[in-house]
Amino acid sequence: LGCAVPTVLRMAVISIVMISMVTGTLLVQAVPWMVRRVRRYWPEKREAIELKTVPEAFLFGCHRVGSDFLPVIKKQHRPFVVVDVDPQVIEDMRQRHIQAIFGDLENRELLEQLSIEKAKLIVSTVPDLSLQIHLLRYLKRKRAKSIVILVAHEVQDALELYHMGASYVILPHFLGGNYASQLVTHHGYNADLFEVERAKHLKHLKQRG
């Protein structure tokens, strides 16, 4: 019995650790969804949007995959804006003298104010399929001619985004943001060249499916 007690304690500790890890992962994934839902019923004071120049490019989300695009977009030497829901990211961007706006894709009023449909390049690294589709539908209604680079985590989601009109879809599990950012380096804001890349990638994904 004396030997069994430590064994039971070890099993209990292991169980608690595993439950904590699973719970923590689920919470991290759920937080963005929860924040968006709360924001619908909790009015927030929005800052006035004053852009120094008319942006030719927008980067929605500057974490992880978005960080691959930032230096590439800067090298284009064309006006651009970073849009993020993290106040710390906005502060960091502004300290680096980069135009940055607090907000997300779900806010149609923000998209209207920014006139994103006039941009030549729109990159969204927000890993939410519904928001990506929301963006594509908005751009379609505005008859935008922008190059639109998005992120998906499943092949089927990527195919759906292509069907909705995305120019290129990044699948981080198969192809990181670094490769897609290099497309911007090589092709600039040339929509015809991105159409070629789109066709090649779409064919590859269909073959995988």
Coordinates of C-alpha atoms in Angstrom, one line a residue:
L1 CA 0.0 0.0 0.0
G2 CA 2.9 2.3 0.9
C3 CA 4.3 1.9 -2.7
A4 CA 1.0 2.4 -4.3
V5 CA 0.5 5.9 -2.8
P6 CA 3.4 7.5 -4.7
T7 CA 2.3 5.8 -7.9
V8 CA -1.2 7.2 -7.5
L9 CA 0.2 10.7 -6.8
R10 CA 2.4 10.5 -9.9
M11 CA -0.6 9.5 -12.0
A12 CA -2.6 12.3 -10.5
V13 CA 0.1 14.9 -11.2
I14 CA 0.5 13.6 -14.8
S15 CA -3.2 13.8 -15.3
I16 CA -3.4 17.3 -14.0
V17 CA -0.5 18.4 -16.3
M18 CA -2.1 16.8 -19.4
I19 CA -5.5 18.4 -18.6
S20 CA -3.8 21.8 -18.1
M21 CA -2.0 21.5 -21.5
V22 CA -5.1 20.5 -23.4
T23 CA -7.2 23.2 -21.6
G24 CA -4.5 25.9 -22.3
T25 CA -4.3 25.0 -26.0
L26 CA -8.1 25.2 -26.3
L27 CA -8.2 28.5 -24.6
V28 CA -5.5 30.0 -26.8
Q29 CA -7.5 28.9 -29.9
A30 CA -10.8 30.2 -28.5
V31 CA -9.6 33.6 -27.3
P32 CA -9.7 35.4 -30.7
W33 CA -13.3 34.0 -31.3
M34 CA -14.4 35.1 -27.8
V35 CA -12.9 38.6 -28.2
R36 CA -14.8 39.1 -31.5
R37 CA -18.1 38.0 -30.0
V38 CA -17.7 40.2 -27.0
R39 CA -16.7 43.2 -29.1
R40 CA -20.1 43.0 -30.9
Y41 CA -21.9 43.9 -27.6
W42 CA -19.3 46.0 -26.0
P43 CA -18.8 49.3 -27.8
E44 CA -15.2 50.5 -27.9
K45 CA -13.9 53.9 -28.5
R46 CA -12.2 53.9 -31.8
E47 CA -9.3 56.2 -32.7
A48 CA -9.7 58.5 -35.7
I49 CA -8.0 57.1 -38.8
E50 CA -5.6 59.5 -40.3
L51 CA -3.4 58.0 -43.0
K52 CA -0.4 60.0 -44.0
T53 CA -0.5 58.5 -47.6
V54 CA -2.9 56.4 -49.6
P55 CA -1.7 52.8 -48.9
E56 CA -1.0 50.5 -51.8
A57 CA -0.8 47.5 -49.5
F58 CA -2.4 46.2 -46.3
L59 CA -1.1 43.6 -43.9
F60 CA -3.8 42.2 -41.6
G61 CA -2.1 40.4 -38.7
C62 CA 1.6 40.9 -38.0
H63 CA 2.3 37.8 -35.9
R64 CA 4.1 34.7 -37.2
V65 CA 3.3 34.5 -40.9
G66 CA 2.7 38.2 -41.0
S67 CA 6.2 38.9 -39.8
D68 CA 7.6 37.2 -43.0
F69 CA 5.8 39.8 -45.1
L70 CA 6.6 43.0 -43.2
P71 CA 10.2 43.3 -44.4
V72 CA 9.3 42.3 -48.0
I73 CA 6.5 44.9 -48.2
K74 CA 8.8 47.5 -46.8
K75 CA 11.3 46.8 -49.5
Q76 CA 8.7 47.7 -52.1
H77 CA 9.1 51.3 -51.0
R78 CA 5.4 51.9 -51.4
P79 CA 3.0 53.2 -48.8
F80 CA 1.4 50.4 -46.7
V81 CA -0.6 49.9 -43.5
V82 CA -0.5 47.2 -40.8
V83 CA -3.8 46.3 -39.2
D84 CA -3.8 44.2 -36.0
V85 CA -6.0 43.5 -32.9
D86 CA -3.0 43.6 -30.6
P87 CA -2.4 47.0 -29.1
Q88 CA 1.2 46.1 -28.4
V89 CA 1.8 45.3 -32.1
I90 CA 0.3 48.7 -33.1
E91 CA 2.6 50.5 -30.6
D92 CA 5.7 48.6 -31.8
M93 CA 4.8 49.4 -35.5
R94 CA 4.4 53.1 -34.7
Q95 CA 7.6 53.2 -32.8
R96 CA 9.2 51.9 -36.0
H97 CA 7.4 54.7 -38.0
I98 CA 5.1 52.2 -39.7
Q99 CA 1.5 53.2 -40.3
A100 CA -0.6 50.9 -38.1
I101 CA -4.3 50.7 -37.3
F102 CA -6.1 48.8 -34.5
G103 CA -8.9 46.7 -35.9
D104 CA -9.8 43.4 -37.6
L105 CA -11.3 42.0 -40.8
E106 CA -14.8 41.6 -39.2
N107 CA -15.2 45.4 -38.9
R108 CA -16.8 46.4 -42.2
E109 CA -16.8 50.1 -41.1
L110 CA -13.0 49.9 -40.8
L111 CA -12.6 48.3 -44.2
E112 CA -14.8 51.1 -45.6
Q113 CA -12.7 53.8 -43.9
L114 CA -9.5 52.4 -45.1
S115 CA -10.8 51.9 -48.7
I116 CA -8.8 48.6 -48.9
E117 CA -10.4 47.8 -52.2
K118 CA -8.1 50.4 -53.8
A119 CA -5.0 48.6 -52.6
K120 CA -2.8 46.7 -55.0
L121 CA -1.9 44.1 -52.4
I122 CA -3.8 42.7 -49.4
V123 CA -2.2 40.1 -47.1
S124 CA -4.2 38.6 -44.3
T125 CA -2.6 36.1 -41.9
V126 CA -5.7 35.9 -39.7
P127 CA -6.3 32.1 -39.3
D128 CA -10.1 32.3 -39.4
L129 CA -11.8 30.9 -42.5
S130 CA -15.0 32.8 -42.0
L131 CA -13.2 36.2 -41.7
Q132 CA -11.2 35.4 -44.8
I133 CA -14.4 34.7 -46.7
H134 CA -15.9 37.9 -45.3
L135 CA -12.9 39.8 -46.7
L136 CA -13.2 38.2 -50.2
R137 CA -16.9 38.9 -50.4
Y138 CA -16.3 42.5 -49.4
L139 CA -13.7 42.9 -52.1
K140 CA -15.9 41.2 -54.7
R141 CA -18.8 43.6 -53.9
K142 CA -16.3 46.5 -54.3
R143 CA -15.0 45.0 -57.6
A144 CA -11.5 45.2 -56.3
K145 CA -8.5 44.3 -58.5
S146 CA -6.2 43.7 -55.5
I147 CA -3.8 40.8 -55.2
V148 CA -5.1 39.0 -52.1
I149 CA -2.9 36.6 -50.1
L150 CA -4.6 34.6 -47.4
V151 CA -3.8 31.8 -44.9
A152 CA -5.6 28.4 -44.5
H153 CA -4.8 25.4 -42.3
E154 CA -6.5 22.8 -44.3
V155 CA -6.3 22.0 -48.0
Q156 CA -10.1 22.0 -48.4
D157 CA -10.2 25.5 -46.8
A158 CA -7.5 26.7 -49.2
L159 CA -9.5 25.4 -52.2
E160 CA -12.6 27.2 -50.9
L161 CA -10.6 30.5 -50.6
Y162 CA -9.3 30.0 -54.2
H163 CA -12.9 29.4 -55.3
M164 CA -13.9 32.7 -53.6
G165 CA -11.2 34.6 -55.5
A166 CA -8.0 34.5 -53.4
S167 CA -4.8 35.2 -55.4
Y168 CA -2.7 33.0 -53.3
V169 CA -3.3 30.9 -50.2
I170 CA -0.6 30.0 -47.7
L171 CA -0.8 26.6 -46.0
P172 CA 1.7 26.9 -43.1
H173 CA 1.8 23.2 -42.5
F174 CA 2.9 22.6 -46.1
L175 CA 4.3 25.9 -47.2
G176 CA 5.4 28.7 -44.9
G177 CA 4.8 32.4 -45.2
N178 CA 8.4 32.9 -46.2
Y179 CA 7.8 31.4 -49.7
A180 CA 4.7 33.4 -50.3
S181 CA 6.5 36.6 -49.2
Q182 CA 9.2 35.9 -51.7
L183 CA 6.6 35.9 -54.4
V184 CA 6.0 39.5 -53.5
T185 CA 9.7 40.1 -53.8
H186 CA 9.9 38.6 -57.3
H187 CA 6.5 39.6 -58.7
G188 CA 5.9 42.9 -56.9
Y189 CA 2.3 43.9 -57.3
N190 CA 1.9 42.3 -60.7
A191 CA -1.5 40.6 -60.7
D192 CA -0.8 38.6 -63.9
L193 CA 2.2 36.9 -62.4
F194 CA 0.3 36.1 -59.3
E195 CA -2.4 34.5 -61.4
V196 CA 0.2 32.1 -62.8
E197 CA 1.3 31.2 -59.3
R198 CA -2.3 30.8 -58.3
A199 CA -3.0 28.4 -61.1
K200 CA 0.0 26.3 -60.3
H201 CA -0.8 26.1 -56.6
L202 CA -4.5 25.3 -57.2
K203 CA -3.5 22.5 -59.6
H204 CA -1.1 21.1 -56.9
L205 CA -3.8 21.2 -54.2
K206 CA -6.4 19.5 -56.3
Q207 CA -3.9 16.7 -57.0
R208 CA -3.3 16.3 -53.3
G209 CA -7.0 16.2 -52.7

